[in-house]
XYZ file of C-alpha atoms in Angstrom:
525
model
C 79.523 -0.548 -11.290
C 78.251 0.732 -8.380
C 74.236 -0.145 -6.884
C 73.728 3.573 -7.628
C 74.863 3.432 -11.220
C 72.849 -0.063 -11.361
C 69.537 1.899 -9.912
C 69.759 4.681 -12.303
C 70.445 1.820 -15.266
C 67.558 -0.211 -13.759
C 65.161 2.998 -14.077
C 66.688 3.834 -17.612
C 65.941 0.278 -18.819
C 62.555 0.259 -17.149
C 61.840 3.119 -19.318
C 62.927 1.522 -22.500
C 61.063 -1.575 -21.803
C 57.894 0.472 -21.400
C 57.988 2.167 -23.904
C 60.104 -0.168 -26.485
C 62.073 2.868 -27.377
C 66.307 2.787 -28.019
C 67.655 6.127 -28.749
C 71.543 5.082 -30.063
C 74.399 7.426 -29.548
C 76.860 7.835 -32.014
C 80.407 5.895 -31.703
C 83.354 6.537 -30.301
C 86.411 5.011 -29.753
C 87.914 3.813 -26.403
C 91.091 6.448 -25.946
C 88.817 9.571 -26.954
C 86.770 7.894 -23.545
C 89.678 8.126 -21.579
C 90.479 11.599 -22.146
C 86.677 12.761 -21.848
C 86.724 11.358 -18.674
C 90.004 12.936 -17.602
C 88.521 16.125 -18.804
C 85.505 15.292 -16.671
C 87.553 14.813 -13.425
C 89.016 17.608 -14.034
C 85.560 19.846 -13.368
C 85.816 19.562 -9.627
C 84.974 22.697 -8.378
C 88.709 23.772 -5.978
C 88.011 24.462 -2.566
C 88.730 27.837 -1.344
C 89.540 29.887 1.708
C 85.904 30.895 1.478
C 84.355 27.445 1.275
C 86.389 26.040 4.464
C 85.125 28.954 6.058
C 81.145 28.697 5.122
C 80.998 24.983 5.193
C 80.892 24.502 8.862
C 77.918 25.839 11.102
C 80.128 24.889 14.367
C 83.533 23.804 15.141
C 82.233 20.384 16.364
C 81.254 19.383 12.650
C 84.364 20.194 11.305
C 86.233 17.911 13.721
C 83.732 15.012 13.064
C 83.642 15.787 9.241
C 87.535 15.481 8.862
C 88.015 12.093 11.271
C 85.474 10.654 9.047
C 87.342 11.304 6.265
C 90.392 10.069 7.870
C 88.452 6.433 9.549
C 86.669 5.808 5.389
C 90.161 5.389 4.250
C 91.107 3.037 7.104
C 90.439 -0.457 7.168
C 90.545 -2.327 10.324
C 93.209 -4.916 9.923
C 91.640 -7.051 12.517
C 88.833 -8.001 10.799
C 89.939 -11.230 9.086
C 86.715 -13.170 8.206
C 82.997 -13.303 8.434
C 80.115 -15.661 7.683
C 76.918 -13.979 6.922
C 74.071 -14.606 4.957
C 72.521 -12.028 2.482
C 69.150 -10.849 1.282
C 68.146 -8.696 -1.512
C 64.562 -8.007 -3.095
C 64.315 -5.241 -5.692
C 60.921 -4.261 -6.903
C 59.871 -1.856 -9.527
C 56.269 -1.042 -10.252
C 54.435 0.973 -12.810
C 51.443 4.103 -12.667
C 49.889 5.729 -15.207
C 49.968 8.909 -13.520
C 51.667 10.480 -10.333
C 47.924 10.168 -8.232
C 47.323 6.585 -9.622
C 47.413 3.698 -7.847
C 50.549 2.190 -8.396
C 51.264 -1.866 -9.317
C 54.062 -4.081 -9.324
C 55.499 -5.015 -12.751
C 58.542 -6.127 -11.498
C 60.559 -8.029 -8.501
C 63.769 -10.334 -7.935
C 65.016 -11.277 -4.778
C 67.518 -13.386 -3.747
C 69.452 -15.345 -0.711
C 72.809 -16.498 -0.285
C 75.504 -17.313 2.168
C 78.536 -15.599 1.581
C 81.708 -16.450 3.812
C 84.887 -13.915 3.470
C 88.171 -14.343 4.112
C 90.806 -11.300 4.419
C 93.204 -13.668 2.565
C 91.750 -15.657 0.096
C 88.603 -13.288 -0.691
C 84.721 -14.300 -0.697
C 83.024 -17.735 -1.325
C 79.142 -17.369 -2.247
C 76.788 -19.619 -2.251
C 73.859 -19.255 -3.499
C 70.482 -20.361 -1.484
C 67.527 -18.815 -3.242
C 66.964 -16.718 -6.605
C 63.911 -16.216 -8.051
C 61.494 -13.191 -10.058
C 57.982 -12.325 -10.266
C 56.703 -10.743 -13.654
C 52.372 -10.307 -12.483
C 51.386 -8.781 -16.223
C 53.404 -12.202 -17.354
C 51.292 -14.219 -14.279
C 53.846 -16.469 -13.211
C 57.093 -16.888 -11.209
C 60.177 -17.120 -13.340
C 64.130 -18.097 -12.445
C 65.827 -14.598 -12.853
C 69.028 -14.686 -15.066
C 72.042 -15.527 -13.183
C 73.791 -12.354 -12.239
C 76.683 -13.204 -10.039
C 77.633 -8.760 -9.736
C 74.003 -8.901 -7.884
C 74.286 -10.782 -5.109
C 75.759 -8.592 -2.744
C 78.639 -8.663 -0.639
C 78.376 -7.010 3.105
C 82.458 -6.059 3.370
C 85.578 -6.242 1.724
C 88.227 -4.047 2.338
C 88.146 -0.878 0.061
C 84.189 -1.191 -0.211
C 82.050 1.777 -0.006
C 80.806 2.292 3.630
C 77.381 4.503 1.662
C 76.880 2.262 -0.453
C 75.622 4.217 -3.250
C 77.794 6.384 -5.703
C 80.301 3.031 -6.462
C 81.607 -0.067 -5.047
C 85.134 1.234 -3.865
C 85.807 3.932 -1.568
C 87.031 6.989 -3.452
C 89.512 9.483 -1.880
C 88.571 12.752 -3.775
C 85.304 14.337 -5.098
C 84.634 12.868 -8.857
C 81.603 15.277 -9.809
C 80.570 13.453 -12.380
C 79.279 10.766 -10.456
C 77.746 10.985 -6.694
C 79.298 13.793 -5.332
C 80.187 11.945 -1.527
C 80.450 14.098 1.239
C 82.811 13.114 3.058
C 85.234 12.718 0.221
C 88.247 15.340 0.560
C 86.694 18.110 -1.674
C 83.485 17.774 -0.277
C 83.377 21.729 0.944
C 82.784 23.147 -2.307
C 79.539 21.038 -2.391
C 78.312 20.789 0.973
C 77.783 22.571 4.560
C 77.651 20.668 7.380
C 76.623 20.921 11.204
C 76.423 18.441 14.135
C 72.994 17.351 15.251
C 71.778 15.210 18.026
C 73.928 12.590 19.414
C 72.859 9.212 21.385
C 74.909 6.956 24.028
C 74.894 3.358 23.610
C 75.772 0.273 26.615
C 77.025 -2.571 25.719
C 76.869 -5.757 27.621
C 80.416 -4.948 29.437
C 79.329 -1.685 30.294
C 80.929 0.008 27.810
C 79.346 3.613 26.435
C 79.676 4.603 23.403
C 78.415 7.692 21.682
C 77.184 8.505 18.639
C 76.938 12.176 16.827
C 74.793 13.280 14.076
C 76.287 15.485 11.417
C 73.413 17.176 8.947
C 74.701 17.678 5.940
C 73.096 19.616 3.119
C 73.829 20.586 -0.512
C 75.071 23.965 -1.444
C 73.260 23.867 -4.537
C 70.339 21.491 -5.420
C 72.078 19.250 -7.915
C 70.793 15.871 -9.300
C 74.137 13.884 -7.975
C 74.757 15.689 -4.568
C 72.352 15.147 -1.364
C 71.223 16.129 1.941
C 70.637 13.807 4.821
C 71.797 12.835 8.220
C 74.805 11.129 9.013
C 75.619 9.321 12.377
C 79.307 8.210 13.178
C 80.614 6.727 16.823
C 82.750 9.648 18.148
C 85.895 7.815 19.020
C 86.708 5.821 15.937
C 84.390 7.832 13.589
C 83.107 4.979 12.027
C 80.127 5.123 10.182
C 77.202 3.732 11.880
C 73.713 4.922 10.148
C 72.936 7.008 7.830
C 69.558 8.193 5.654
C 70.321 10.753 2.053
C 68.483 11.298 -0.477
C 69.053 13.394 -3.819
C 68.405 17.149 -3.599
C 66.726 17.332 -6.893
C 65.582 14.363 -9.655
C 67.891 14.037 -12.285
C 66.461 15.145 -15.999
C 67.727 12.911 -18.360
C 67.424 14.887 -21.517
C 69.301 17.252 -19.630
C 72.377 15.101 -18.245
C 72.198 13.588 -21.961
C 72.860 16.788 -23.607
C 75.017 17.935 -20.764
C 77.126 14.653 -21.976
C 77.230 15.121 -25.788
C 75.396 17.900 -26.618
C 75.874 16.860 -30.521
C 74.584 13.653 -30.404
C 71.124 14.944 -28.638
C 70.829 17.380 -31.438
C 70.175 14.147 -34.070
C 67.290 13.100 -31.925
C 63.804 14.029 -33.631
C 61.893 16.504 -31.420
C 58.618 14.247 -31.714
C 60.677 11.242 -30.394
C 61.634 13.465 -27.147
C 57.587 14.845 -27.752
C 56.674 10.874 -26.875
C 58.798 10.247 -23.662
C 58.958 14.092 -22.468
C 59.374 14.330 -19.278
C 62.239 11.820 -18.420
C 63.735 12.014 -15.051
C 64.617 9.618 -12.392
C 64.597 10.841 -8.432
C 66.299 9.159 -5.811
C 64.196 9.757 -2.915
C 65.986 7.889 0.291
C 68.850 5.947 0.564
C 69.272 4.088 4.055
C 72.346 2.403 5.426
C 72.952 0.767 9.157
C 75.776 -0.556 10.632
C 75.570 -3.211 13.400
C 78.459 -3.610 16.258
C 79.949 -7.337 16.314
C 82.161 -8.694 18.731
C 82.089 -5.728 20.230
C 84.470 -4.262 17.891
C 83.336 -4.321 14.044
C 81.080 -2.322 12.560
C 79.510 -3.975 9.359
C 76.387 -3.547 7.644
C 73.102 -4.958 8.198
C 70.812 -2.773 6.094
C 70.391 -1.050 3.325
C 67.732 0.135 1.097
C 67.020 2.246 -1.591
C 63.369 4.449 -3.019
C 63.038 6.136 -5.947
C 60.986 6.430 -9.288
C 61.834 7.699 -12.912
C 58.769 9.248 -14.704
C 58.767 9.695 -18.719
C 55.821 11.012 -20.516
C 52.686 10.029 -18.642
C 53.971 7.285 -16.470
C 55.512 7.006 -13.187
C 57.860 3.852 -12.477
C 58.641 3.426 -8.577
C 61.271 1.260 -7.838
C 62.373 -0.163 -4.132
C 65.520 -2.141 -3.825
C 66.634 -3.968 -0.248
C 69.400 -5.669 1.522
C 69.630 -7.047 4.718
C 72.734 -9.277 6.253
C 72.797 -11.290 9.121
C 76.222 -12.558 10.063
C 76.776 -16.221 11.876
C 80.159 -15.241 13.074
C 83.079 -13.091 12.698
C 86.773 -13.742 13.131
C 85.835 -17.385 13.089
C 86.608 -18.730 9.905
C 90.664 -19.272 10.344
C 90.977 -19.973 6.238
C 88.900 -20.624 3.268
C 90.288 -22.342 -0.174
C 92.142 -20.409 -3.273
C 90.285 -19.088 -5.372
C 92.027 -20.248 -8.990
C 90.934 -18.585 -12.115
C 91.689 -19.438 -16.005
C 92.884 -17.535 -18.078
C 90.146 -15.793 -20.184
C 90.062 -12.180 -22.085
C 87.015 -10.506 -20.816
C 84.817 -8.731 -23.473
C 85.765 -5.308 -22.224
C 89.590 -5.972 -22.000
C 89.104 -7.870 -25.693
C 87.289 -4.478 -27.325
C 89.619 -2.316 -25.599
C 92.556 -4.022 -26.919
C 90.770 -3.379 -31.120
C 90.134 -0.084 -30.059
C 94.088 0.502 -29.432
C 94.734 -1.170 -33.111
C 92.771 0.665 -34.392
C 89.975 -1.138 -35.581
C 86.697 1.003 -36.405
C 84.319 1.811 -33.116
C 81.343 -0.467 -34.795
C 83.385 -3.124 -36.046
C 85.336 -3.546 -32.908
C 81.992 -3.589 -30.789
C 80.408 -6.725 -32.999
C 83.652 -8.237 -32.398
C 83.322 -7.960 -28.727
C 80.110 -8.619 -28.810
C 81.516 -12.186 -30.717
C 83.848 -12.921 -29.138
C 81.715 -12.663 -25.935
C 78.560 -15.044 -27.115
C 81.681 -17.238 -27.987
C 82.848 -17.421 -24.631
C 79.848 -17.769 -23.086
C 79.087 -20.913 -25.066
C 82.432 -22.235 -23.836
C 81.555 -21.754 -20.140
C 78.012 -23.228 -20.804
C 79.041 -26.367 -22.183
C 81.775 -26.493 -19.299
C 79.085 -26.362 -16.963
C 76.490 -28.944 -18.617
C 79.700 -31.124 -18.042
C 80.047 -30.188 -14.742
C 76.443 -30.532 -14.008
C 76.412 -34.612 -14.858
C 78.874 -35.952 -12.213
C 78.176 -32.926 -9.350
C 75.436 -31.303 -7.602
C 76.644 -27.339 -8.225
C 78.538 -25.596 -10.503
C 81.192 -22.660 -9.546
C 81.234 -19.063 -11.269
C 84.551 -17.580 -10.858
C 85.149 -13.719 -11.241
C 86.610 -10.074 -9.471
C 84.850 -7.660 -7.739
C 86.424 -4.229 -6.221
C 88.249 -3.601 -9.308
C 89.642 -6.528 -9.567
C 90.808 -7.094 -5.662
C 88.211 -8.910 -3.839
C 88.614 -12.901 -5.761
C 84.834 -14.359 -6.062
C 84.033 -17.681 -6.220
C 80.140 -18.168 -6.696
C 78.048 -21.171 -6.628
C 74.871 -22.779 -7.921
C 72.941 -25.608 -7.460
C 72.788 -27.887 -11.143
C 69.081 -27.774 -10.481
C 67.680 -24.342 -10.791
C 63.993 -25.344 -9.424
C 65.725 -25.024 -5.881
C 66.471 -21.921 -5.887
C 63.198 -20.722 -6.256
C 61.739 -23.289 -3.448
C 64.336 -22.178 -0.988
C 62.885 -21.663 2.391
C 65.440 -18.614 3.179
C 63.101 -16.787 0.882
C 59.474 -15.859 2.011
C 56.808 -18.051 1.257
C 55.538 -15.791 -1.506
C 57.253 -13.429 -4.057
C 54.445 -11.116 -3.058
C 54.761 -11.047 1.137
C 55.744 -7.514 2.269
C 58.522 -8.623 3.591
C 58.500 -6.784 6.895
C 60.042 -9.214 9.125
C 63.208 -10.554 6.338
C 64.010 -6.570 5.324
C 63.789 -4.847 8.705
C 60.931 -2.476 7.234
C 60.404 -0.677 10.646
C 63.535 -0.061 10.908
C 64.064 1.338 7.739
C 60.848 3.635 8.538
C 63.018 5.019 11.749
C 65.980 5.917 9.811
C 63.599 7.654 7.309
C 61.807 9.783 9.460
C 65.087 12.067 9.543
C 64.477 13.384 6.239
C 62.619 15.876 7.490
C 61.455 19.308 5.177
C 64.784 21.078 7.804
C 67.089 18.897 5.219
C 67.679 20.948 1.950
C 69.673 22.162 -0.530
C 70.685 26.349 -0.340
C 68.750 28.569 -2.176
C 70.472 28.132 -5.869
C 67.945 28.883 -8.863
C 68.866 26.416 -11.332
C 68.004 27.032 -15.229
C 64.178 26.153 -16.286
C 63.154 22.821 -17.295
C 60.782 22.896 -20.283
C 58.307 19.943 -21.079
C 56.198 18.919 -23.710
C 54.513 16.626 -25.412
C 52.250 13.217 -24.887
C 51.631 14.090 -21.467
C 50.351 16.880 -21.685
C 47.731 15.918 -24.740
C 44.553 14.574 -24.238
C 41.125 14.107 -26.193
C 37.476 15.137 -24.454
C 34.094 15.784 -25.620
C 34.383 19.227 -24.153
C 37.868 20.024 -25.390
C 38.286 17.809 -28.288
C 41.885 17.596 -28.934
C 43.910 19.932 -26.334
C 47.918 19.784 -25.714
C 50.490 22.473 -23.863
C 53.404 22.207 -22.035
C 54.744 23.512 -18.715
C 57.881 25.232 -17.316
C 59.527 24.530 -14.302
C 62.209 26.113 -11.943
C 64.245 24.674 -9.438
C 64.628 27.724 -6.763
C 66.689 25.728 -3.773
C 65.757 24.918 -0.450
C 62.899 22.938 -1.376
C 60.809 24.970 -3.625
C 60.220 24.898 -7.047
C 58.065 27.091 -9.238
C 55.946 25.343 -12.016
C 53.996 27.547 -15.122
C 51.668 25.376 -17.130
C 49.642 26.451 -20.578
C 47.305 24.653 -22.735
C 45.364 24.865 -25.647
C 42.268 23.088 -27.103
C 40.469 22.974 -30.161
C 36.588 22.469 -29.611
C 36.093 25.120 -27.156
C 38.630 26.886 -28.510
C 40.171 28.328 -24.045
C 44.065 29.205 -23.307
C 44.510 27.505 -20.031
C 46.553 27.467 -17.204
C 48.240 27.341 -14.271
C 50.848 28.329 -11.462
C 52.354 26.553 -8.866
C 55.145 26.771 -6.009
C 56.100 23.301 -4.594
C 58.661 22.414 -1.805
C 59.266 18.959 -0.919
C 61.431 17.000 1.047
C 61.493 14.315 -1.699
C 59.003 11.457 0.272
C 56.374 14.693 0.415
C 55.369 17.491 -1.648
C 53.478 20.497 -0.507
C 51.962 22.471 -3.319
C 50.126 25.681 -3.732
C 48.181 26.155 -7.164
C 46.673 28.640 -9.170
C 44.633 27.576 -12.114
C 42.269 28.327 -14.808
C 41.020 25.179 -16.272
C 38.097 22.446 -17.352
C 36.526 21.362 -14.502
């Protein structure tokens, strides 16, 4: 999984946490998966004659567009090791309402030292861990995720970061929708912007070129940003996207299963109506080493998911700083034991054909089971040696992980590689001003074409309320995603005491970190 598909999950399960709400899905088994998801891939819109021919504003952008898509499918076979260390910090606060002042409910951050090694894989160790809950008022040890610490390169790893850990050839539309994937012209235009020439120390130039791309449509999974690559490899060197619309998750849930949504009571979608989750910026820099290797230093991710009445921003950064490269000449195999993981365990009941909820518990089992094995392995460990070793896969299965802990937990959250407090901005350790640079190219210029989408209807708890003027009042509101920014909004409500009809009318454009909004109302002042 991806740190897109984690974000999104992250919002989801904010939500639920909130509001202490599971909505279940009904079962199904593990080859009718497979085959919905082959019948998924197969939705990507064909490129035509036409598209090649619209996509480009100048013949400059289609040169840089296609040996981009030629260098992200190229690894450099020179690169053969790296010592870096890693920092992540994600954050995810909570507001009442869009206007309200916003606080933190949520942050973990993390440090670690990770050392790869083209032919044995990646050796972590892990330096600092530790999570702040403020309603809970005190610092806790977060639960030890090894899939979160994150990894600057292996070979095969998404250069953008978001939209899944390995690099993809082709356009999968039911994901992130990349744009530079081969495809990408049935989704995208593209044109060359500015471009910038870099010295290095021996007085060698090198150039980099902007290419703007923007969405044909405003879609919740395709983007618009600004994309710089060096001109004569076509590596990727910076880049700053964002979504071109929020995603509505009633709407991607129905899209999904259309029958399952249908079982869900209409006050229970009343209670958390709206539900959406926007991905406002995603940044991404690359840093030149040895005067040859581009890896990344930076990344960072804003966005928020709103349901009902509340607003839940969430911030998540990562920031690597590499000791050397090409210096490490080997690091130890990495040997794993043999062990059934749960997914590989359910799949297998699935394919004998054991009933979708029976094979699940089972998993889930069979799981706890082996997690009590690896615990008590470790409490062993743990009494003759200072650390204890995870073992597992990353890159679908190609990159071998080794991951290690200190026996004492209280370390990690005393390491001096974090900041002094949990609650320190964090300028200095996360390159903020940086970050700030890249962001200011996300200017209202980036947007999706003009594409009216179908109306979005809400309802519910957030739009009721109790005065002494009103007494009990409640509507709803209608909104219309137009394209290139705008969107229309219709609101209506009703109220008891004073027995008024209500309203209003708005048109909206935003460049997803701004919104510019034009209203006209009739309402209780």
């Amino acid at each position: 999984m991806g740190p897109f598909h984690r974000s999104v999950d992250m919002l989801i399960s904010a939500l639920a946490l909130a509001l202490q709400t599971t909505i279940s899905v009904g079962p199904t088994q593990g080859v009718d998966v497979q085959k919905e998801n082959e019948q998924e891939r197969s939705r990507r819109i064909p490129v035509t004659e036409e598209m090649r021919r619209t996509a480009f504003k100048d013949e400059a952008a289609r040169t840089l567009l296609l040996k981009a898509r030629e260098a992200r499918m190229t690894q450099d076979s020179m690169l053969m090791s790296y010592d870096a260390k890693a920092y992540q910090r994600i954050s995810v606060g909570m507001g009442l309402r869009a206007l309200a002042r916003e606080r933190l409910a949520f942050r973990v951050e993390n440090a670690a030292r990770v050392r790869w090694h083209r032919d044995a894989g990646a050796r972590i160790q892990v330096l600092g861990a530790r999570a702040a809950v403020p309603i809970a008022g005190q610092d806790v040890l977060p639960a030890r995720d090894t899939d979160m610490i994150p990894i600057p390169y292996y070979p095969g790893k998404e250069q953008l970061w978001a939209g899944g850990g390995m690099t993809e050839l082709e356009v999968d539309d039911t994901e992130l929708v990349h744009p530079i994937a081969v495809g990408s012209e049935a989704y995208y235009t593209f044109a060359t912007g500015d471009s910038i020439i870099m010295t290095l120390p021996n007085g060698t130039r090198i150039t980099l070129r902007e290419l703007r791309i923007t969405a044909r449509q405003p879609k919740w999974n395709v983007t618009v940003g600004s994309f710089w690559f060096e001109t004569t490899t076509a590596h990727l060197v910076r880049a700053v996207y964002r979504f071109s619309t929020p995603m509505d998750i009633w709407a991607e849930a129905t899209r999904e299963d259309s029958a399952d949504m249908e079982d869900v009571p209409g006050w229970v979608r009343g209670l958390i109506t709206p539900m959406t989750a926007d991905i406002t910026s995603i940044s991404v820099e690359y840093g030149l080493y040895n005067q040859r290797f581009w890896l990344p230093k930076l990344h960072g991710m804003e966005g928020f998911a709103r349901v009902s009445f509340m607003r839940i921003p969430i911030k998540w950064e990562e920031r690597f700083v590499y000791e050397s490269v090409n210096a490490i000449d080997s690091l130890p195999a990495i040997e794993f034991a043999d062990r059934t993981t749960r997914s590989e365990y359910r799949d297998s009941l699935f394919a004998a054909g054991v009933d979708s909820s029976k094979a699940r518990e089972m998993a889930r089992e069979y799981s706890q089971a082996q997690d009590s094995i690896v615990r008590a392995r470790r409490t062993e460990t743990c009494r003759t040696q200072s650390s204890y070793t995870v073992m597992e896969r990353r890159g679908n299965g190609s990159l071998p992980t080794a991951v290690e802990f200190p026996c004492d937990s209280t370390l990690l959250m005393r390491s001096a590689e974090l900041p002094p407090s949990i609650y320190d901005g964090g300028e200095e350790l996360f390159g903020v001003e940086e970050r700030d640079q890249l962001l200011e190219s996300l200017t209202f210029s980036l947007q999706p074409g003009w594409s009216p989408q179908p109306p979005v209807v809400e309802y519910g708890l957030a739009f009721t309320r109790f005065n002494r003027i009103e007494g009990f009042s409640t509507g709803g509101a209608i909104s219309h995603t137009l394209g290139s920014g705008y969107t229309t909004e219709v609101g209506l409500r009703a109220s008891l005491a004073d027995q008024q009809l209500n309203g209003d009318a708005s048109l909206m454009r935003s460049n997803g970190r701004r919104t510019l909004r034009a209203t006209a109302y009739r309402r209780l002042a």
